[in-house]
Coordinates of C-alpha atoms in Angstrom, one line a residue:
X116 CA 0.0 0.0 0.0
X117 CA 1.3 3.8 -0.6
X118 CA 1.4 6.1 1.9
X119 CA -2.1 7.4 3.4
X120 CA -0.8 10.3 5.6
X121 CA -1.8 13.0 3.6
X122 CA -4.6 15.9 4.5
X123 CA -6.7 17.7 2.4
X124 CA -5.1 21.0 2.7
X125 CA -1.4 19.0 1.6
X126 CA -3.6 18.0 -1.6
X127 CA -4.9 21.3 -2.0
X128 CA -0.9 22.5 -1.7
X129 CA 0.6 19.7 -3.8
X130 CA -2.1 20.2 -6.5
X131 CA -0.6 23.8 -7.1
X132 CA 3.3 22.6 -6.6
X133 CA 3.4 19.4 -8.4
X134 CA 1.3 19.7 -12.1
X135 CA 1.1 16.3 -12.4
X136 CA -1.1 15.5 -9.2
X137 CA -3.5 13.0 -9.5
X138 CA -6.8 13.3 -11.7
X139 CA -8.6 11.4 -9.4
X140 CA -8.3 14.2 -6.9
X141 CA -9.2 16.7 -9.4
X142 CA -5.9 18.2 -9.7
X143 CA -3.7 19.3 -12.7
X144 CA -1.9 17.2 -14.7
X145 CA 0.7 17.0 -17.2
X146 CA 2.1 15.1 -20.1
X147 CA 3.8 13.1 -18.0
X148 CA 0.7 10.9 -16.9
X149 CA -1.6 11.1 -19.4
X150 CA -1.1 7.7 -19.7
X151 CA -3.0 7.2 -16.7
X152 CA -6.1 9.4 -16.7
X153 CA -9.8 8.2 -17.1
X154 CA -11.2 10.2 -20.8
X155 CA -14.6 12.0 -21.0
X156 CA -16.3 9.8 -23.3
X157 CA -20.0 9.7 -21.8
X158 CA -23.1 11.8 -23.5
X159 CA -26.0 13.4 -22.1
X160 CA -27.9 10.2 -23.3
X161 CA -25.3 8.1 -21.2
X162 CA -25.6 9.8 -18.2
X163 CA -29.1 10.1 -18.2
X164 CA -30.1 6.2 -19.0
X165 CA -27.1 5.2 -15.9
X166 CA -29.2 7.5 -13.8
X167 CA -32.3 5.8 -14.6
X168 CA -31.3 2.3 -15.4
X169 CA -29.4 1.8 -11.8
X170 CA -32.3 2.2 -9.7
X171 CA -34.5 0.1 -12.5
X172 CA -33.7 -3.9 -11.7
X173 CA -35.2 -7.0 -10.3
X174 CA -36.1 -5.1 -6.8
X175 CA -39.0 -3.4 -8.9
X176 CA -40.0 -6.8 -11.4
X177 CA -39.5 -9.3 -9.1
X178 CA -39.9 -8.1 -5.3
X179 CA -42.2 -5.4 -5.6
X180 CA -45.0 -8.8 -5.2
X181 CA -43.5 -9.4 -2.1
X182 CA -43.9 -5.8 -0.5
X183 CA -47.4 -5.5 -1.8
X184 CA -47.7 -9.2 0.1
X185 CA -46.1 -7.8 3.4
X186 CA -47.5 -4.2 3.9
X187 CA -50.5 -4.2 1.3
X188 CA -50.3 -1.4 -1.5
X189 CA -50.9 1.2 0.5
X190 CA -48.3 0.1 2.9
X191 CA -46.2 -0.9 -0.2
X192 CA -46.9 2.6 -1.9
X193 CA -45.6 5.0 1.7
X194 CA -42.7 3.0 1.8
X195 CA -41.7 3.6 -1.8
X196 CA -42.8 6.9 -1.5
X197 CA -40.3 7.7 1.7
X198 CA -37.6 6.2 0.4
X199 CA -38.2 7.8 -2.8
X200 CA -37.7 10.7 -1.0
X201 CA -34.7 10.2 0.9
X202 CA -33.2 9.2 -2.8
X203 CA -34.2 12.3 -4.1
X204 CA -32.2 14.4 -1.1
X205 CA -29.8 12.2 -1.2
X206 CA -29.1 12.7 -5.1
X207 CA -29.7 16.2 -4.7
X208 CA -26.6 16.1 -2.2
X209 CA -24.7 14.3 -4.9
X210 CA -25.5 16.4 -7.6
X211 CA -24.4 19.6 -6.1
X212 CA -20.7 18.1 -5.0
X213 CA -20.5 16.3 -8.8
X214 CA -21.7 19.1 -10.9
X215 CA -18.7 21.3 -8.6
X216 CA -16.1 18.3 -8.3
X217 CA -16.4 15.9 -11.5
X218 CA -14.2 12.4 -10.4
X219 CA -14.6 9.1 -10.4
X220 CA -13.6 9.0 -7.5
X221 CA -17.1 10.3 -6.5
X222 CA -18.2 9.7 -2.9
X223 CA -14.6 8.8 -1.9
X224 CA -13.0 11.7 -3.0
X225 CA -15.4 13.6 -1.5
X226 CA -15.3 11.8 2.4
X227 CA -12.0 12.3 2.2
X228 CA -11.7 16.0 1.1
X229 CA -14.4 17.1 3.4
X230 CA -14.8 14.9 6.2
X231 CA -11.5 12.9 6.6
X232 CA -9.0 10.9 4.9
X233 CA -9.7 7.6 7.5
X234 CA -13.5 8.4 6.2
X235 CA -12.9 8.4 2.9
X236 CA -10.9 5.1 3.1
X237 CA -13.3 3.6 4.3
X238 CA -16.1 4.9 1.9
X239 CA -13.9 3.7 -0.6
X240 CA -13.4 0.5 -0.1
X241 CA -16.8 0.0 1.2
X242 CA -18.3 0.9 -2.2
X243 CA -16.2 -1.4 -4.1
X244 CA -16.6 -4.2 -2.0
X245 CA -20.4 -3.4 -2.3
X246 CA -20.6 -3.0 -6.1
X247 CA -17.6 -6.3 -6.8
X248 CA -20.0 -8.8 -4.3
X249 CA -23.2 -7.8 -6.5
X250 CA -21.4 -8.2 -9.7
X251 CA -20.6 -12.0 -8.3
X252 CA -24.3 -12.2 -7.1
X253 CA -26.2 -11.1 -10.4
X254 CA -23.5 -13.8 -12.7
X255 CA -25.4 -16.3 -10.3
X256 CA -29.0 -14.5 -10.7
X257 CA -28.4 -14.6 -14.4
X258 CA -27.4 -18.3 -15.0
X259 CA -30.9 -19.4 -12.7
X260 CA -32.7 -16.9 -15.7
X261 CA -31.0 -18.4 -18.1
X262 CA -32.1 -22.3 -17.1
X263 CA -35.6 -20.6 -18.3
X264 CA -34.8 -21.2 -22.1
X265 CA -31.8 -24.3 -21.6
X266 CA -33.0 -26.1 -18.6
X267 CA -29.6 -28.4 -20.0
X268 CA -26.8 -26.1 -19.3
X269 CA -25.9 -25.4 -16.0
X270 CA -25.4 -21.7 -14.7
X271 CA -21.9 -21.4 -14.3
X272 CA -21.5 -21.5 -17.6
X273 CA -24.0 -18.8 -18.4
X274 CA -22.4 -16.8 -15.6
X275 CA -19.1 -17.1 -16.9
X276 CA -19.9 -15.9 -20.4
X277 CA -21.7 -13.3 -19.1
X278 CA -18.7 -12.2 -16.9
X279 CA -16.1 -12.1 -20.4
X280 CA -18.9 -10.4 -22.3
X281 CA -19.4 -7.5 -19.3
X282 CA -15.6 -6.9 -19.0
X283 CA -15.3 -7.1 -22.6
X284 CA -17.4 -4.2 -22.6
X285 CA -15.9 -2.3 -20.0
X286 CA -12.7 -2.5 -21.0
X287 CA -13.4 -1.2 -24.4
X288 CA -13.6 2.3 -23.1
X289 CA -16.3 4.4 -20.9
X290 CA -18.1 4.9 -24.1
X291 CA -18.2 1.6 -24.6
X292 CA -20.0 1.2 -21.5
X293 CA -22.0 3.8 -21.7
X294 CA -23.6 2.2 -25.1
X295 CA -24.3 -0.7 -23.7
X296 CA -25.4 0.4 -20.4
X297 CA -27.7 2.8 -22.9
X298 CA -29.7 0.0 -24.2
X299 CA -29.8 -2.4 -21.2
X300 CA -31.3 0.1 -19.7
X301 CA -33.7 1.4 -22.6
X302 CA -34.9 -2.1 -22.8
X303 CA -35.6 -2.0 -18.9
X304 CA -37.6 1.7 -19.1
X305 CA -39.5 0.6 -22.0
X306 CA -41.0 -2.7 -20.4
X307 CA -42.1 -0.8 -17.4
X308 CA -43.9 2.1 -19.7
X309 CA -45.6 -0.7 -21.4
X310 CA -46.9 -2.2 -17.9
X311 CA -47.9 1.1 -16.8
X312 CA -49.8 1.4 -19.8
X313 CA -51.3 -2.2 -20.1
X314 CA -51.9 -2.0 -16.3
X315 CA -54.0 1.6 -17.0
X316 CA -56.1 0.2 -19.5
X317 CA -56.4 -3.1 -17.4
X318 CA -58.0 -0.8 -14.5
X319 CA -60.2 1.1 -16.8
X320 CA -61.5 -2.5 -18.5
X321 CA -60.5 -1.7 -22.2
X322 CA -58.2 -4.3 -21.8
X323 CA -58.2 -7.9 -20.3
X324 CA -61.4 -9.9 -19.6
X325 CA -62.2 -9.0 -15.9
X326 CA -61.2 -5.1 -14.4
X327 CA -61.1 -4.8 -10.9
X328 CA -60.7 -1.2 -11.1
X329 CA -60.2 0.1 -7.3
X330 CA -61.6 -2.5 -5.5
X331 CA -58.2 -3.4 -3.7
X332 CA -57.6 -0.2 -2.2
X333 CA -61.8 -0.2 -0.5
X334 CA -60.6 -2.0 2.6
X335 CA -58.4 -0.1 5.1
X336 CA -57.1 -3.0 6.5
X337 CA -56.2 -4.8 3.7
X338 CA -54.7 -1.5 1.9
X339 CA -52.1 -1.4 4.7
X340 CA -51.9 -5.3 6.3
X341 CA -49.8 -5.0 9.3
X342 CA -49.7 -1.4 9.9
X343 CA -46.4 0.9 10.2
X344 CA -45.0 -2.3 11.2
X345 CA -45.1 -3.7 7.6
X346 CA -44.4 -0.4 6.1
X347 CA -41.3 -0.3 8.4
X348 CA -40.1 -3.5 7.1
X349 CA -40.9 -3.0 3.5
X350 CA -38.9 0.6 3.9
X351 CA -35.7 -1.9 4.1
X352 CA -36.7 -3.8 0.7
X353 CA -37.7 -0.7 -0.7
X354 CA -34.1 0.8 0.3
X355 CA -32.5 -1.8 -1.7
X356 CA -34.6 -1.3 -4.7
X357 CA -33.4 1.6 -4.9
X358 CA -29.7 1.4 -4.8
X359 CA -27.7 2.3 -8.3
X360 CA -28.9 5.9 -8.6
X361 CA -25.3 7.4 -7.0
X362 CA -24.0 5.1 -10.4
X363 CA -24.4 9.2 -11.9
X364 CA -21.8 10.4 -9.4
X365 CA -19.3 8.4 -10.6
X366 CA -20.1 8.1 -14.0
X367 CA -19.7 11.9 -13.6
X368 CA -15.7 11.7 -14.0
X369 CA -16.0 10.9 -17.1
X370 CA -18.7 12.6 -18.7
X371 CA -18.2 14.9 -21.7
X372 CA -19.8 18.0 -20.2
X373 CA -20.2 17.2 -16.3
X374 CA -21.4 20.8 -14.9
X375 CA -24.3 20.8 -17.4
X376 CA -25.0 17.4 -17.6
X377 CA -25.1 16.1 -14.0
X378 CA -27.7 18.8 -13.0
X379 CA -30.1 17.8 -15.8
X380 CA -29.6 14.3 -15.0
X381 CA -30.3 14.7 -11.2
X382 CA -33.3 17.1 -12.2
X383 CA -34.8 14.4 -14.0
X384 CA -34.3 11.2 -12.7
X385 CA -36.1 11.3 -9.6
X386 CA -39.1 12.4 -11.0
X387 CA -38.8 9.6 -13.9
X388 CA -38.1 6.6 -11.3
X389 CA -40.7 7.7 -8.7
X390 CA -43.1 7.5 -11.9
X391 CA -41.8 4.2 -12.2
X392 CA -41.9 3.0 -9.0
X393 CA -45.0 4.2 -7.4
X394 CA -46.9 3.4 -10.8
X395 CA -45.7 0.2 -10.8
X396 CA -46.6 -0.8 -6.8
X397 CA -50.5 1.0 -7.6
X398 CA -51.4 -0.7 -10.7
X399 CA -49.9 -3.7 -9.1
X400 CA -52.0 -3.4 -6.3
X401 CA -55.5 -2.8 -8.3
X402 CA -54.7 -5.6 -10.3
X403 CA -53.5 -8.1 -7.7
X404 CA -54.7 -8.8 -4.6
X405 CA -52.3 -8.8 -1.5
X406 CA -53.4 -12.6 -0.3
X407 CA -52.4 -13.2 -4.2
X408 CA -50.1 -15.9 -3.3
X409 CA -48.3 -15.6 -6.6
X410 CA -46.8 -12.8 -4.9
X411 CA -45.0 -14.2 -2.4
X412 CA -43.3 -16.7 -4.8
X413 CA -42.1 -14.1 -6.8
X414 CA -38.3 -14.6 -7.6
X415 CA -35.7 -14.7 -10.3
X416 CA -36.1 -18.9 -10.3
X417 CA -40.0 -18.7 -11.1
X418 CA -40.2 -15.7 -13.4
X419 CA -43.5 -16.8 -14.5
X420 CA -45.2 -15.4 -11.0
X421 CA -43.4 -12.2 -11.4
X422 CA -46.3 -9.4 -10.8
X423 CA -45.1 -8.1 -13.7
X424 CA -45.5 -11.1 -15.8
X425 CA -49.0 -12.0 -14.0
X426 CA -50.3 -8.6 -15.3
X427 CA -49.3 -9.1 -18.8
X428 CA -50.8 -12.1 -18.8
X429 CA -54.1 -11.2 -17.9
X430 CA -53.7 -8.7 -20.5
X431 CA -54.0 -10.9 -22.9
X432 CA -50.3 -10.5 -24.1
X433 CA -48.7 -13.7 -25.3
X434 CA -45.5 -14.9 -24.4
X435 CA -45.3 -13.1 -21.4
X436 CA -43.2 -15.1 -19.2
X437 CA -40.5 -15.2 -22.2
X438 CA -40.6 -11.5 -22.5
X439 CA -40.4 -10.3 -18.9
X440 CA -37.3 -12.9 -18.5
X441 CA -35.9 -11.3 -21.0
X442 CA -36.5 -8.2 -19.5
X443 CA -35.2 -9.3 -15.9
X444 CA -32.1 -11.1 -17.9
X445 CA -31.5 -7.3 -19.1
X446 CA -31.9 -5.7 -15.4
X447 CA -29.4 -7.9 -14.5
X448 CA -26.6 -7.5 -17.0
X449 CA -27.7 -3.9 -16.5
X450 CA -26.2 -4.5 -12.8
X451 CA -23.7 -6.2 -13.5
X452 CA -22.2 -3.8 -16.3
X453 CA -23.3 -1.0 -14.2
X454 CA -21.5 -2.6 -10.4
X455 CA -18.6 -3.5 -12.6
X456 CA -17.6 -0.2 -14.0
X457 CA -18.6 1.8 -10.7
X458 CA -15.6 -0.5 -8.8
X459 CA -13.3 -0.2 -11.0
X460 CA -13.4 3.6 -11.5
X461 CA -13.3 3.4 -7.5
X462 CA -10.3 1.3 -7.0
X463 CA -8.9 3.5 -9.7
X464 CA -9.7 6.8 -8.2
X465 CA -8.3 5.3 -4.7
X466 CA -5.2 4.3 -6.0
X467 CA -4.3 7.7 -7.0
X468 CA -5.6 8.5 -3.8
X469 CA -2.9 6.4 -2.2
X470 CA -5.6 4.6 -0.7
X471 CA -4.7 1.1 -2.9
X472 CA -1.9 -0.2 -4.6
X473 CA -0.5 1.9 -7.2
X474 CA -1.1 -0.7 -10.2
X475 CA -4.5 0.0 -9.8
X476 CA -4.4 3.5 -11.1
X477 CA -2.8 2.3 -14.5
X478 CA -5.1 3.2 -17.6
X479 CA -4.3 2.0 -21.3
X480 CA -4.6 4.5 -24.1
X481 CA -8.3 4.2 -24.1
X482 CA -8.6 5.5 -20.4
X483 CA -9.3 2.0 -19.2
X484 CA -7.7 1.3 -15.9
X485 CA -7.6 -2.6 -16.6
X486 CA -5.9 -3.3 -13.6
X487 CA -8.5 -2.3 -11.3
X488 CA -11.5 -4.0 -13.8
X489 CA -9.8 -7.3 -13.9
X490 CA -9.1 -7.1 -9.7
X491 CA -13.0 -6.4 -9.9
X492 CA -13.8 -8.9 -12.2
X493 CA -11.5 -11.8 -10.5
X494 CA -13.9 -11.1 -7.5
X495 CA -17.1 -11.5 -9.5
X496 CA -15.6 -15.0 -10.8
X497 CA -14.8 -15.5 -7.4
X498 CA -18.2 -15.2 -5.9
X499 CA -20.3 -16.6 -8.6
X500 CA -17.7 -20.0 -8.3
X501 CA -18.2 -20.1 -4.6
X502 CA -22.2 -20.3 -4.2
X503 CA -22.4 -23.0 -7.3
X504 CA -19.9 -25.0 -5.5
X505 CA -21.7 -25.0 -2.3
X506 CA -19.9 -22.3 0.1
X507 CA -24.1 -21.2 0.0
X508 CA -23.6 -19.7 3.6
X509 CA -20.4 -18.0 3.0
X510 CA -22.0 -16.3 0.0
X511 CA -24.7 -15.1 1.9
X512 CA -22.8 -13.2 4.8
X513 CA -21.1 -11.4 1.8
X514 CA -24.1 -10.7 -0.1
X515 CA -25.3 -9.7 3.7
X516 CA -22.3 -7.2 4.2
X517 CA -22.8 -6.1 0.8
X518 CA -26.2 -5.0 1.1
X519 CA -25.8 -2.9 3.8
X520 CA -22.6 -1.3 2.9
X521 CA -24.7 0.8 0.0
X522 CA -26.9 2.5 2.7
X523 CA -23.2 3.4 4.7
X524 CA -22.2 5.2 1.3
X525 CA -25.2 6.6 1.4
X526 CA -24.7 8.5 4.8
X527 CA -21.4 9.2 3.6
X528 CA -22.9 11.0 0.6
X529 CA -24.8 12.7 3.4
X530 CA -22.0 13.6 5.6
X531 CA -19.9 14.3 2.8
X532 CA -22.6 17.4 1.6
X533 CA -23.2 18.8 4.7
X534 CA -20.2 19.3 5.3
X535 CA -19.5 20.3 1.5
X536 CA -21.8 23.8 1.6
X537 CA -20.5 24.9 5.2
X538 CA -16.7 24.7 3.9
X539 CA -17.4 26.3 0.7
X540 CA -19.3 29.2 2.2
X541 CA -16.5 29.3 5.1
X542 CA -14.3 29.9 2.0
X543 CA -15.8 32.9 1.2
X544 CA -18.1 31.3 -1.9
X545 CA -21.3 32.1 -2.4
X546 CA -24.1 29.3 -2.8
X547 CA -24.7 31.0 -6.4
X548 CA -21.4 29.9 -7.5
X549 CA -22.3 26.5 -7.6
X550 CA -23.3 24.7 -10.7
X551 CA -26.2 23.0 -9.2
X552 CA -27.7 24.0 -5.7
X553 CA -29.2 21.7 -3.5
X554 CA -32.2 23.2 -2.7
X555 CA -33.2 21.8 0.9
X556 CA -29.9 22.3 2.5
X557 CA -29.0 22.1 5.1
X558 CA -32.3 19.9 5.6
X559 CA -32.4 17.8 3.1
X560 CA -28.9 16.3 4.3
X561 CA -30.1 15.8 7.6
X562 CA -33.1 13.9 6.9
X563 CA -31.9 11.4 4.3
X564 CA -29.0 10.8 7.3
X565 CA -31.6 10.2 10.0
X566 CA -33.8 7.8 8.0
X567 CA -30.9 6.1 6.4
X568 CA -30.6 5.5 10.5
X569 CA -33.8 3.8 10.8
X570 CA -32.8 2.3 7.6
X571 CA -29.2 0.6 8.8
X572 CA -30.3 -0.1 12.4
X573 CA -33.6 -1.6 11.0
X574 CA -31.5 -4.2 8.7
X575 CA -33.3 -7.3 10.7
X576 CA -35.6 -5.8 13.7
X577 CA -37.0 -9.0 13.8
X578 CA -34.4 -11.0 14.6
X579 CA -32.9 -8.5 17.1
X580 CA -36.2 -9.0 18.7
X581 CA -36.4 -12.9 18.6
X582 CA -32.7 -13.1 19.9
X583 CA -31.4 -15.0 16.7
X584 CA -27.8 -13.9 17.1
X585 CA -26.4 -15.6 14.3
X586 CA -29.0 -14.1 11.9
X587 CA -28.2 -10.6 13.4
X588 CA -24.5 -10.9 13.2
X589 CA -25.1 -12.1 9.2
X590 CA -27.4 -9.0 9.0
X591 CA -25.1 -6.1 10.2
X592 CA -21.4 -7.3 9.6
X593 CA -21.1 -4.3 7.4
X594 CA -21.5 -2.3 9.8
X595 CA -18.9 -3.1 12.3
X596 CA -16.4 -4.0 9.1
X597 CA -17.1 -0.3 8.0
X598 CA -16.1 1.1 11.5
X599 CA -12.9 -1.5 11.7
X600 CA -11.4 0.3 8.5
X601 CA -11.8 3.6 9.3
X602 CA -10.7 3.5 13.2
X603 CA -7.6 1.6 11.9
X604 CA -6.7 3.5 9.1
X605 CA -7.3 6.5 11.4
X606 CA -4.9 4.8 13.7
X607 CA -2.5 4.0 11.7
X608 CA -2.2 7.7 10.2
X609 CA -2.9 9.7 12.9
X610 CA -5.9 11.8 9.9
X611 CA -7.9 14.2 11.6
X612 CA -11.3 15.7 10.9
X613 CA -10.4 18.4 7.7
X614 CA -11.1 22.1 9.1
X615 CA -13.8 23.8 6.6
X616 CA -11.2 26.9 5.7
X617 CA -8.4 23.8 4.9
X618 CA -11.5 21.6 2.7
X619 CA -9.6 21.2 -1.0
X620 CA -12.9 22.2 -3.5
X621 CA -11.2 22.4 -6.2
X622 CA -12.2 20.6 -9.6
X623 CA -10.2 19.0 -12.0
X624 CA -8.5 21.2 -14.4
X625 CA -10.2 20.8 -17.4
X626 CA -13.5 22.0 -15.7
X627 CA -11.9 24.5 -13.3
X628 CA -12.2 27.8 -15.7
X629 CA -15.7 26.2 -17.3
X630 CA -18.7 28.6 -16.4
X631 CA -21.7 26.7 -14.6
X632 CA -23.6 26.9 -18.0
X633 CA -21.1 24.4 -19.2
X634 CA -19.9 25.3 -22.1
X635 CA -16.6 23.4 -23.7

């Protein structure tokens, strides 16, 4: 490992000294390692469909039956709704310290520039952990869809294409990626406009044989089964569904035109997913009803009991089990493409950090740091080769760990902003000068941190409460792991909270002397 001593204010100083600081601080640089710097290759288009696409997977086709199941739609529908708002604050958080500071090093960079280095270690290589686990866990997902259409070839093998065909990809160039993610997403989006459309014309009766209309949501008790309780517990599935949309932060360092183009994707997407989302869960639960049992077997192994695929059956559309498995086969190559570039920019980005092993922040001439994506990858083949050979439990404390070390990034981002606007102001900026404002500051901060709170400590209530230590442990090991690496890295170098007038807000030099309109 390099050395890991270094504050923010000796980045700020070094940036000005030495030309050829890192990019992944958002320094200067110089001929001498272009060699190694990531290249703006992603579009408007890109960095819109990654904003919409990472939030868009199997947690909306495939477990959105079992929240309606647990909490009833109208329990189903609050809990989406709250944590489509604490994704909203959050984003807007992110949005306003990526449209200033464009790097792939994203939420890393930015822990360790305005909280603390030890933070931002940790951040780091909590996120890459996070995104290089579900890579593994969404090869396996896609060999169990796959069995749909050649019940004779066994999953690893589909998992192990899939994992040559997604690093092919990625190592191509971030353009490259961006194409692909384009379409894997496009295909996604346009499946769920056509259920929200089938699903309207369903409730109205101009399509199907038998329309229910609103008859699901007459009974109080049923509309919310189990009280806050159930919403309480579906707010933790929901949680996950919604994990991807930060994919825009990093994608960020290495869009074409950042300070315009991360605004109008943060703008947007919110508005676009909650659409998604909360239109989804209500047609869902006119057309279905919660004691449905259908939707409590909903999973990637039985596709044909998907809520999704239910409703375009009774729609009278044929083949509809072939084409939402083709749809859920998208989400999760979508996942995969999306987890294995978002690690790989992040080991890059901590490598120049000094926060990894140097190798990692090697790019070849297409801005590729292959290094870091075949670390990434070897951990995907890892994982998928461990749970088909039978280490089932092992996989699942990682897949555990995993889980909840998204929601940690998530405070970060939190953290990270908050303190963000006080330094810049304490710097004598004004809130105008930024690209994008967060407009709920400082609240908006403060509230997605307190119910990401509820959020992490309410990982497995239930087993807390029925004293199943071995099922709690499994449940928050991400937490305590988080806390181990920063403590010891803060240990080891002696980092200290950054002082706002020392907080390094500077953005990498091609954007630096760009006006917020964003014009290059």
């Amino acid at each position: 490992m390099t050395p890991m001593t270094r504050t923010s204010a000796e980045i700020e100083s070094n940036a000005t000294a030495q030309p050829g600081s890192s990019p992944a601080t958002g320094a200067h640089h110089t001929s001498n390692d272009t060699a190694n710097e990531l290249k703006r290759g992603l579009s408007s288009r890109h960095l819109q469909m990654i904003a919409i696409g990472g939030a868009i997977g199997t947690g909306l086709f495939v477990a959105s039956g079992g929240t309606i199941s647990q909490a009833g739609p109208g329990g189903a529908l609050v809990a989406y709704a709250l944590v489509g708002l604490m994704v909203f604050l959050l984003m807007q958080s992110l949005g306003e310290m990526s449209a200033k500071i464009p790097v792939a090093g994203s939420f890393q960079t930015f822990a360790t520039r305005f909280v603390s280095p030890s933070f931002g270690f940790a951040i780091g290589w909590n996120y890459w952990f996070n995104w290089a686990i579900t890579v593994a866990a969404e090869l396996v997902a896609a060999g169990i869809i796959m069995d749909f259409w050649f019940p004779g070839i066994p999953g690893w093998v589909w998992a192990g294409i899939f994992l040559l065909v997604l690093t092919g990809l990625n190592a191509l160039s971030a353009k490259s990626f961006g194409e692909s993610e384009f379409w894997l997403s496009l295909i996604k989006v346009s499946a769920v406009v056509l259920f929200l459309i089938a699903g309207v014309l369903m409730i109205f009766g101009i399509l199907g044989n038998d329309s229910p209309g609103l008859s699901n949501w007459e009974n109080r008790d049923e509309v919310f089964h189990g009280g806050w309780v159930s919403i309480i517990s579906v707010f933790m599935i929901a949680g996950f569904s919604f994990q991807g949309t930060e994919l825009v932060g990093v994608a960020a360092g290495e869009a074409k035109n950042p300070r315009r183009e991360v605004p109008k994707a943060i703008r947007t997407v919110f508005w676009r997913i909650m659409l998604f989302y909360i239109g989804a869960i209500f047609i869902i639960g006119c057309l279905i009803p919660f004691t449905d049992p259908s939707l409590l077997a909903s999973g990637e192994a039985d596709v044909a009991v998907s809520p999704f695929t239910l409703v375009f059956s009774r729609a009278g559309i044929a083949f509809a089990a072939a084409l939402m498995n083709a749809v859920i086969l998208t989400a999760i190559l979508s996942a995969g493409n999306s987890g294995l570039y978002a690690s790989t920019r992040m080991l890059y980005a901590m490598a120049h950090d000094g926060k990894a092993p140097k190798i990692f922040g090697r790019t070849n001439s297409r801005g590729v740091p292959i290094p870091a994506l075949l670390a990434t990858a070897a951990v995907g083949l890892f994982g998928f080769v461990s749970a088909i050979v039978g280490q089932g439990s092992a996989y699942s404390w990682l897949l555990n760990m995993s889980g909840l070390c998204g929601f940690i990034v998530w405070a970060g981002i939190a953290i990270s902003h908050y303190r963000f606007r006080r330094g810049f102001l304490a710097q004598g900026n004004k809130v105008s000068d930024l690209p994008y404002k967060a407009s709920l500051f400082p609240i908006g901060p403060l509230l997605a941190f307190a119910l990401l709170i509820l959020v992490i400590a309410g990982q497995n209530y239930e087993a807390v409460l029925a004293g199943r230590g071995l099922e709690v442990l499994s449940s928050y090991i991400g937490l305590p792991a988080f806390i181990v690496l920063w403590l010891a890295h803060r240990f080891i170098t002696k980092s200290k909270l950054v002082p706002l007038h020392e907080m390094d807000i500077t953005a990498p030099d091609d954007l630096e002397l760009e006006p917020a309109g964003g014009t290059r």
